[in-house]
mmCIF file of C-alpha atoms in Angstrom:
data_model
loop_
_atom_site.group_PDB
_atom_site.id
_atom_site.type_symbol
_atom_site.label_atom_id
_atom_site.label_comp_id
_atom_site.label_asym_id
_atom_site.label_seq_id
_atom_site.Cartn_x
_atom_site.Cartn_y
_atom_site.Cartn_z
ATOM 1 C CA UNK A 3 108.808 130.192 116.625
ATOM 2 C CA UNK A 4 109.947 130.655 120.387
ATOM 3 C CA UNK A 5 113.331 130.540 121.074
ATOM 4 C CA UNK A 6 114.928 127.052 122.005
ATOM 5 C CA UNK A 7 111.919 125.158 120.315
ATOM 6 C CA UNK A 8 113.865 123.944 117.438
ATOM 7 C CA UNK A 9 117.258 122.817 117.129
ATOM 8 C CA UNK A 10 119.968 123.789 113.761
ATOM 9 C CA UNK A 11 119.146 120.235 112.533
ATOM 10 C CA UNK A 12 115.281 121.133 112.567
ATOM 11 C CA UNK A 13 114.353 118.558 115.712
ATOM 12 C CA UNK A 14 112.002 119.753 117.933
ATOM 13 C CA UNK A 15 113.873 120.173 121.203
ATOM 14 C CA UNK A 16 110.093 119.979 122.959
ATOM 15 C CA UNK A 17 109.301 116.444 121.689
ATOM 16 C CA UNK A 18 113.421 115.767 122.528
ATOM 17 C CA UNK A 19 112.668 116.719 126.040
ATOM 18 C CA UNK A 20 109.240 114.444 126.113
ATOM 19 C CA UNK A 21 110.953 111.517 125.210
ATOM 20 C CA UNK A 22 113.582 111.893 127.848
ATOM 21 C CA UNK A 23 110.500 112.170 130.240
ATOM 22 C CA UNK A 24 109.191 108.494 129.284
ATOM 23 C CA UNK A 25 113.033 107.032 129.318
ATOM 24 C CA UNK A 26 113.188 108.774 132.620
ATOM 25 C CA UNK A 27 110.096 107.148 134.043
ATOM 26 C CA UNK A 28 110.131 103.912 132.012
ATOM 27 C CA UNK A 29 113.379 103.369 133.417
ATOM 28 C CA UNK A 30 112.598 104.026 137.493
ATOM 29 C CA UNK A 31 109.443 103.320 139.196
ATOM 30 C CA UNK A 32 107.728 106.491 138.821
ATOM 31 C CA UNK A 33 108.412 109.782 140.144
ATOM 32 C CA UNK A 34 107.123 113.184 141.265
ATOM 33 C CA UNK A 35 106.937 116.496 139.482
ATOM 34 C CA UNK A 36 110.045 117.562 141.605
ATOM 35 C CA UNK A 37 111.805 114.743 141.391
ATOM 36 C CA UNK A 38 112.048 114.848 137.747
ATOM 37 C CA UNK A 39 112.576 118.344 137.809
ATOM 38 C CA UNK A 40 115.362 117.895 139.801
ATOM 39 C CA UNK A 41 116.796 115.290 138.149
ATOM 40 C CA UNK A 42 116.933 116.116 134.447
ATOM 41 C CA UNK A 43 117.540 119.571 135.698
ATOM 42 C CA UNK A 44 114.284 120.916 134.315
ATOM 43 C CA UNK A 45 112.148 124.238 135.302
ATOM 44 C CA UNK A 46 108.904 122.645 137.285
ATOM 45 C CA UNK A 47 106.433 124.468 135.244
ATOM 46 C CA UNK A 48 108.238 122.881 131.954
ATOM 47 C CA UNK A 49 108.397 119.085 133.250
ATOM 48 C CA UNK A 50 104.424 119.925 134.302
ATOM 49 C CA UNK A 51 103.720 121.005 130.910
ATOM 50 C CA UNK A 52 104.990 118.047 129.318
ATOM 51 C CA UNK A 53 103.881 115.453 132.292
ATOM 52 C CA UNK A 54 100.317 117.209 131.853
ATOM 53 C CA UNK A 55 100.178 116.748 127.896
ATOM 54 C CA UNK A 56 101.692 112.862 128.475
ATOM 55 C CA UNK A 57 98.807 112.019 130.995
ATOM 56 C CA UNK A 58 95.865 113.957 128.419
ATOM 57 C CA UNK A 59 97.239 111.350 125.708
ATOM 58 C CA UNK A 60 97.175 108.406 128.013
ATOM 59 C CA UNK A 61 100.870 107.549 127.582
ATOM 60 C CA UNK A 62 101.553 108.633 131.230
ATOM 61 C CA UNK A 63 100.056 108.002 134.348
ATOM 62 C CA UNK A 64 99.143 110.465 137.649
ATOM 63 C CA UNK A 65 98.495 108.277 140.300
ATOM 64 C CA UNK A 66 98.611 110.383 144.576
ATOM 65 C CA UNK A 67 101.066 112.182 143.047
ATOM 66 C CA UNK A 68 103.659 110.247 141.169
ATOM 67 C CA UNK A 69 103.988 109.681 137.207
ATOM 68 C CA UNK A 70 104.668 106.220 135.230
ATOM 69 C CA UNK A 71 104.661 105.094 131.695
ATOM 70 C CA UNK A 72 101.568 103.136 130.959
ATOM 71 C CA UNK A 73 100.425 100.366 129.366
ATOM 72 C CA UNK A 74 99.376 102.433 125.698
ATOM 73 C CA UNK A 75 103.561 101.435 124.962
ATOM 74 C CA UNK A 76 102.485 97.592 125.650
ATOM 75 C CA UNK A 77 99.714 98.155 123.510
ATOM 76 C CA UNK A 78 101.444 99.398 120.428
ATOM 77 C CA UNK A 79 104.740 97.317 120.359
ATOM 78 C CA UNK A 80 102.394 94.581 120.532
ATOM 79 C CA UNK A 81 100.405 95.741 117.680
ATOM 80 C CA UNK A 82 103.519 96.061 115.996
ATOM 81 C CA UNK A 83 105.032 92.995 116.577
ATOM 82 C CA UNK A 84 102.023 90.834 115.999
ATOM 83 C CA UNK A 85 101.645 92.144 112.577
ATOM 84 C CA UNK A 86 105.061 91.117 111.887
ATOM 85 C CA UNK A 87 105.188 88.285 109.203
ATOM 86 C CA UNK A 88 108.420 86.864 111.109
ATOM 87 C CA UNK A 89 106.435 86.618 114.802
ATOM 88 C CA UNK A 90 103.464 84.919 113.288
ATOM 89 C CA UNK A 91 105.424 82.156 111.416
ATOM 90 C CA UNK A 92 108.067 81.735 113.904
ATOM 91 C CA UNK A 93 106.133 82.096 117.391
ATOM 92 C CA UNK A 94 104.681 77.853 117.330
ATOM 93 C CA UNK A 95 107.792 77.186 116.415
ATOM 94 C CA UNK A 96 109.858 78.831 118.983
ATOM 95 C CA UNK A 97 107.152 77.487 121.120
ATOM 96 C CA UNK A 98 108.367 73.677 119.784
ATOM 97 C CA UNK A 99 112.206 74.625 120.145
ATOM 98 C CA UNK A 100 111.683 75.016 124.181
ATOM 99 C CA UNK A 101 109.711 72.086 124.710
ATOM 100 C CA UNK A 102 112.140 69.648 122.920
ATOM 101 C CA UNK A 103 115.255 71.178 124.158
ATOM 102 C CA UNK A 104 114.142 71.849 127.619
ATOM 103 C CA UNK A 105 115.713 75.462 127.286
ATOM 104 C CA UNK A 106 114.420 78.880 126.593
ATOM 105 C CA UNK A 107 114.289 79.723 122.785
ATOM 106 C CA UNK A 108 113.912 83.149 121.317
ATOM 107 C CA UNK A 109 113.086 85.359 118.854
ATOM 108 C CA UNK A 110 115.088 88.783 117.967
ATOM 109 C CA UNK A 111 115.279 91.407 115.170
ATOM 110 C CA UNK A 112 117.452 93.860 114.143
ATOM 111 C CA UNK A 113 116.494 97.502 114.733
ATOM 112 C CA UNK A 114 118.870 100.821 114.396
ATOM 113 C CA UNK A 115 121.649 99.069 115.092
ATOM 114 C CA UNK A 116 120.297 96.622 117.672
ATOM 115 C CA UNK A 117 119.338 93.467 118.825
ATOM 116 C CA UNK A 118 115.643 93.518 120.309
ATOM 117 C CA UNK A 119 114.139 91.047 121.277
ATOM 118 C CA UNK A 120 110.539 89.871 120.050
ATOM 119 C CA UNK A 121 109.606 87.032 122.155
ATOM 120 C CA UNK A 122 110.688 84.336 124.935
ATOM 121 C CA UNK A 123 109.077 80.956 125.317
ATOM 122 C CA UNK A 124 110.429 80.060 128.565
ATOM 123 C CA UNK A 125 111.403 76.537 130.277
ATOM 124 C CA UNK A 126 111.004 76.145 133.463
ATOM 125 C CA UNK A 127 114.323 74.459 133.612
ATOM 126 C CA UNK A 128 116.661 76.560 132.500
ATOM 127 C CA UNK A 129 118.031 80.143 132.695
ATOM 128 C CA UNK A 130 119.462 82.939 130.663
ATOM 129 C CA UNK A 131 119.971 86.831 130.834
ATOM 130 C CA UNK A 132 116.150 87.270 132.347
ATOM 131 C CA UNK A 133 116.488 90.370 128.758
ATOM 132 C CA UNK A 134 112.748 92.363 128.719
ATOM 133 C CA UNK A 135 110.641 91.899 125.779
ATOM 134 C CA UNK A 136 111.362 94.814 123.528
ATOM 135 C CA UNK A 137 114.779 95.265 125.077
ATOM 136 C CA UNK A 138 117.661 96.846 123.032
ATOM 137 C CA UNK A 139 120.837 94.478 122.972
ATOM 138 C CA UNK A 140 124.231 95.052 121.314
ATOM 139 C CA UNK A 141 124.488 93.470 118.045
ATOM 140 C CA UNK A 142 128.166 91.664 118.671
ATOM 141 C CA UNK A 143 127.647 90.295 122.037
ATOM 142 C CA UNK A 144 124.649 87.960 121.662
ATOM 143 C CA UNK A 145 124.074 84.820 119.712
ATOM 144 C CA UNK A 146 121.384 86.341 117.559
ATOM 145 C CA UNK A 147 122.882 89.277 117.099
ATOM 146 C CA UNK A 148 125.696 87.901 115.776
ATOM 147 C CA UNK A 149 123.562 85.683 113.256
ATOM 148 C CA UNK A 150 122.166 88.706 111.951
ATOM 149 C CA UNK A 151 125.388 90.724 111.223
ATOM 150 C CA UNK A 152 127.055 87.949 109.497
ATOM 151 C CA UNK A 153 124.189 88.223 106.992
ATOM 152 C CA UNK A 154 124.942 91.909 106.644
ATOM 153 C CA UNK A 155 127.761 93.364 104.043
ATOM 154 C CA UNK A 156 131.257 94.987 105.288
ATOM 155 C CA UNK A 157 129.685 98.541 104.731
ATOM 156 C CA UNK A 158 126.726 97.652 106.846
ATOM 157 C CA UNK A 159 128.492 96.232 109.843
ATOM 158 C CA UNK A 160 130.985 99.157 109.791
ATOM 159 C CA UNK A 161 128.413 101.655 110.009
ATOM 160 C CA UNK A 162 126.481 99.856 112.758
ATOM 161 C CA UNK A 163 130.424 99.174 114.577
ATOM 162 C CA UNK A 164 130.425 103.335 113.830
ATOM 163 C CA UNK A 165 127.310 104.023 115.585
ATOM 164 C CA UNK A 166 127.035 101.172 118.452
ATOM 165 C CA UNK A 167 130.939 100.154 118.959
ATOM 166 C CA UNK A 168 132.166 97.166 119.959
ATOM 167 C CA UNK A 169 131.432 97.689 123.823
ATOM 168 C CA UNK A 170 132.766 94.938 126.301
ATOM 169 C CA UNK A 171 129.261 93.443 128.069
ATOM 170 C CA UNK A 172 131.067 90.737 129.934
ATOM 171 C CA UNK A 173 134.691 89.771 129.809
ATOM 172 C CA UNK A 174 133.843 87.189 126.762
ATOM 173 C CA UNK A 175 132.542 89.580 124.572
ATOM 174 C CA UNK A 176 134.413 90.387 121.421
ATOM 175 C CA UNK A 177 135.692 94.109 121.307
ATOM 176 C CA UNK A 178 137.672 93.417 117.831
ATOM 177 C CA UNK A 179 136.672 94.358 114.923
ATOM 178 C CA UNK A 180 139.050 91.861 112.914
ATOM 179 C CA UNK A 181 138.119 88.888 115.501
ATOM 180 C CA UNK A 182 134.766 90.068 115.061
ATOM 181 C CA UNK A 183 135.074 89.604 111.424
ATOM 182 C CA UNK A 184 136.573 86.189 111.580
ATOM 183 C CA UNK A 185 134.209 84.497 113.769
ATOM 184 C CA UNK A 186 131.388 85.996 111.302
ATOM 185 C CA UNK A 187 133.094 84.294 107.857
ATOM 186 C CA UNK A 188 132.508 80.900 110.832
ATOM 187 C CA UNK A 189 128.924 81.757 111.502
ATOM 188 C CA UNK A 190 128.301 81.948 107.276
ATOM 189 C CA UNK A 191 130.429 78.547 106.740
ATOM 190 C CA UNK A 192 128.116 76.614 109.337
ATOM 191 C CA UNK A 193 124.796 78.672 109.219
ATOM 192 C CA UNK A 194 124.703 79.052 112.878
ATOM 193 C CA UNK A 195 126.324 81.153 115.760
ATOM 194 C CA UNK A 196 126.846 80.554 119.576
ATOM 195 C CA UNK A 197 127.398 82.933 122.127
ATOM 196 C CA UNK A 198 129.391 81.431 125.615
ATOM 197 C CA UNK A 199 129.177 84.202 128.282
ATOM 198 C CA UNK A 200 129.471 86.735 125.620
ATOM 199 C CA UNK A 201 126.099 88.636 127.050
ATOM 200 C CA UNK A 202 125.366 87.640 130.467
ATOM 201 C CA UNK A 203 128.481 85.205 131.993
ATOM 202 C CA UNK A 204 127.343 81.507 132.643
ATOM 203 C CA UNK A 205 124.635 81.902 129.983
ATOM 204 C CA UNK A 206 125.219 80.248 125.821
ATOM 205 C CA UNK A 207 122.950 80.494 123.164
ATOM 206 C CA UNK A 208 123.099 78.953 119.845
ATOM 207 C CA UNK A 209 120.999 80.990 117.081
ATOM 208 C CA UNK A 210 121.139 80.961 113.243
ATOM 209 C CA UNK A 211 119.536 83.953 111.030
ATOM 210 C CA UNK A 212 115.122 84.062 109.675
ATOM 211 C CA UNK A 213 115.015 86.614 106.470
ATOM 212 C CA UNK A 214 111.600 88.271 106.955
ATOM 213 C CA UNK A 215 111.307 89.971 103.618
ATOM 214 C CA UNK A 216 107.540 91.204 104.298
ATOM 215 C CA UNK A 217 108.867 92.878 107.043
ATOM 216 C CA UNK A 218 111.913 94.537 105.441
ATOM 217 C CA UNK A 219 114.093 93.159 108.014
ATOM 218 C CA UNK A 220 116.383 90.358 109.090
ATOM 219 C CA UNK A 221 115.763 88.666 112.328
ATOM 220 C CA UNK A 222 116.962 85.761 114.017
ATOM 221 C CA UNK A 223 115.778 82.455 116.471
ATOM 222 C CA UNK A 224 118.405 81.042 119.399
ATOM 223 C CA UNK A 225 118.241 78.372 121.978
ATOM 224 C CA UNK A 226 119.623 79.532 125.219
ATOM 225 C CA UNK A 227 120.581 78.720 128.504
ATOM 226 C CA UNK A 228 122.954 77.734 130.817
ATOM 227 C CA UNK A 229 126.426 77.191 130.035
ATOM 228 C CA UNK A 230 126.784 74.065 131.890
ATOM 229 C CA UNK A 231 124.790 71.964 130.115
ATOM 230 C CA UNK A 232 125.458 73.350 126.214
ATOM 231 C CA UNK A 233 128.462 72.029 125.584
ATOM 232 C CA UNK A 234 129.728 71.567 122.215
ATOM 233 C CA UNK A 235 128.757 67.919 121.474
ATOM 234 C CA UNK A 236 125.189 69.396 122.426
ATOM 235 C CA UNK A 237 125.732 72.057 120.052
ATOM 236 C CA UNK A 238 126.831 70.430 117.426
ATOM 237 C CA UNK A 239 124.269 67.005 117.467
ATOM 238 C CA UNK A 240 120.628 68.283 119.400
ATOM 239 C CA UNK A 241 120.729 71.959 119.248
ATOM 240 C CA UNK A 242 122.469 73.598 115.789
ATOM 241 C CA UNK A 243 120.530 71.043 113.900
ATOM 242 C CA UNK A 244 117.000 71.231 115.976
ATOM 243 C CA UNK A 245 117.120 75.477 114.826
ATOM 244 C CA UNK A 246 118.364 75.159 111.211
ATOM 245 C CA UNK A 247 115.255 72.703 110.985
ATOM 246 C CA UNK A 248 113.152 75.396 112.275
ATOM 247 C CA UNK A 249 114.845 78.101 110.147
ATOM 248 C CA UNK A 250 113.706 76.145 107.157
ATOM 249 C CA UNK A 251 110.018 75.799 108.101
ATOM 250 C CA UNK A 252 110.036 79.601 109.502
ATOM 251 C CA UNK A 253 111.374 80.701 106.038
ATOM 252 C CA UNK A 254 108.804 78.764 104.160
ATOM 253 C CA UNK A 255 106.016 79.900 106.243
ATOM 254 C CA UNK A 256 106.868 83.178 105.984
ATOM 255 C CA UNK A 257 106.806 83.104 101.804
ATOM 256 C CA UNK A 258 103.050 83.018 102.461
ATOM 257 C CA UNK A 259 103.201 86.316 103.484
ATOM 258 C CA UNK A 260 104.915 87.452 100.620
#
């Protein structure tokens, strides 16, 4: 095998450098050949090989002389998420959590250590962190995410604290391990969590936990929006109770899958 092909852990450093080419282009709005050449520091004829063999397999586009991702990634998350046991028996009911509470309402799972989300039904009324579909979200800092590790056991949140930290997002978020741990034990006692400013400042969300056991994962469903209106007394009489309700017909739905 050609030198620099592999790497000592047996990953091959040609795929590696492929998938730095989509984040690269996924993450701008398209490029040249010299342009990423120049800046992931690559030889032109290597960043051509690769752009060439993206492009044959349709997961790149050429278009007068520039390169973007294309819609083959849409494509497959979709696929993927739409199979999901979770999306199909939560979606109508995400869909009935924004029109009665006027706000947007969500639905996440967790992946390698993150928070991604699965799917937004948006009010036209309200507001939150404008997140992607599909986008990657730190565990601890988000109302969701925090649903979902307070299902998880000690060893299982250390290792994803090992691998993702405890990284400040705004000046809310919790960085501690042993606050982190407290407000968690909370989250278990009353079945729900809520996030003020701890993502995106001005925004709160109030999510509780969906076990998808088809799917071999754990996801959860929030209500968000602005911080203004979501005060506690809304919390605690409209909102908390309007998404355990939900959680309860999600989680019997989704035993049909089973």
């Amino acid at each position: 095998m050609a030198d620099g092909e592999t790497t000592d852990t047996r990953r091959l450093k040609s795929v590696g450098q492929s998938f730095t080419i989509i984040e690269y282009l996924r993450e701008g709005e398209g490029a040249t050949l010299s342009e990423l050449a120049d800046d992931l520091e690559l030889p032109p004829s290597t960043a051509h090989i690769h752009l060439a063999t993206l492009v044959e397999t349709g997961y790149v586009i050429k278009d007068d002389g520039e390169y973007r991702c294309s819609f083959r990634f849409l494509d497959t998350g979709g696929q993927m998420r739409d199979r999901m046991a979770l999306y199909q028996a939560a979606k109508p009911e995400i869909d009935d959590l924004r029109r009665d509470s006027g706000e947007h309402a969500n639905i996440t799972v967790e992946e390698n250590g993150y928070s991604v989300q699965l799917y937004k039904s948006q009010s036209a009324e309200s507001i939150d962190d404008n997140a992607e579909l599909g986008k990657h979200l730190h565990l601890h800092s988000t109302a969701t995410g925090k649903a979902i590790l307070a299902q998880l056991s000690e060893v299982e949140l250390d290792a994803i604290i090992e691998k993702r930290g405890l990284p400040a997002v705004t000046d809310s978020t919790i960085t501690d391990r042993g606050a982190l741990l407290e407000e968690l034990a909370e989250i278990r006692d009353r079945g729900y969590s809520i996030n003020r400013g701890e993502h995106f400042p001005g925004v709160c969300a109030v999510a509780t936990s969906i076990t998808s056991k088809p799917d071999g994962m754990i996801g959860a469903i929030s209500i968000s929006g602005p911080l203004s209106r979501m005060g506690s007394n809304r919390i605690e009489d409209e909102l908390a109770p309007a998404i355990l309700d939900k959680k309860n017909i999600i989680d019997l739905k989704i035993r049909q899958y089973e």
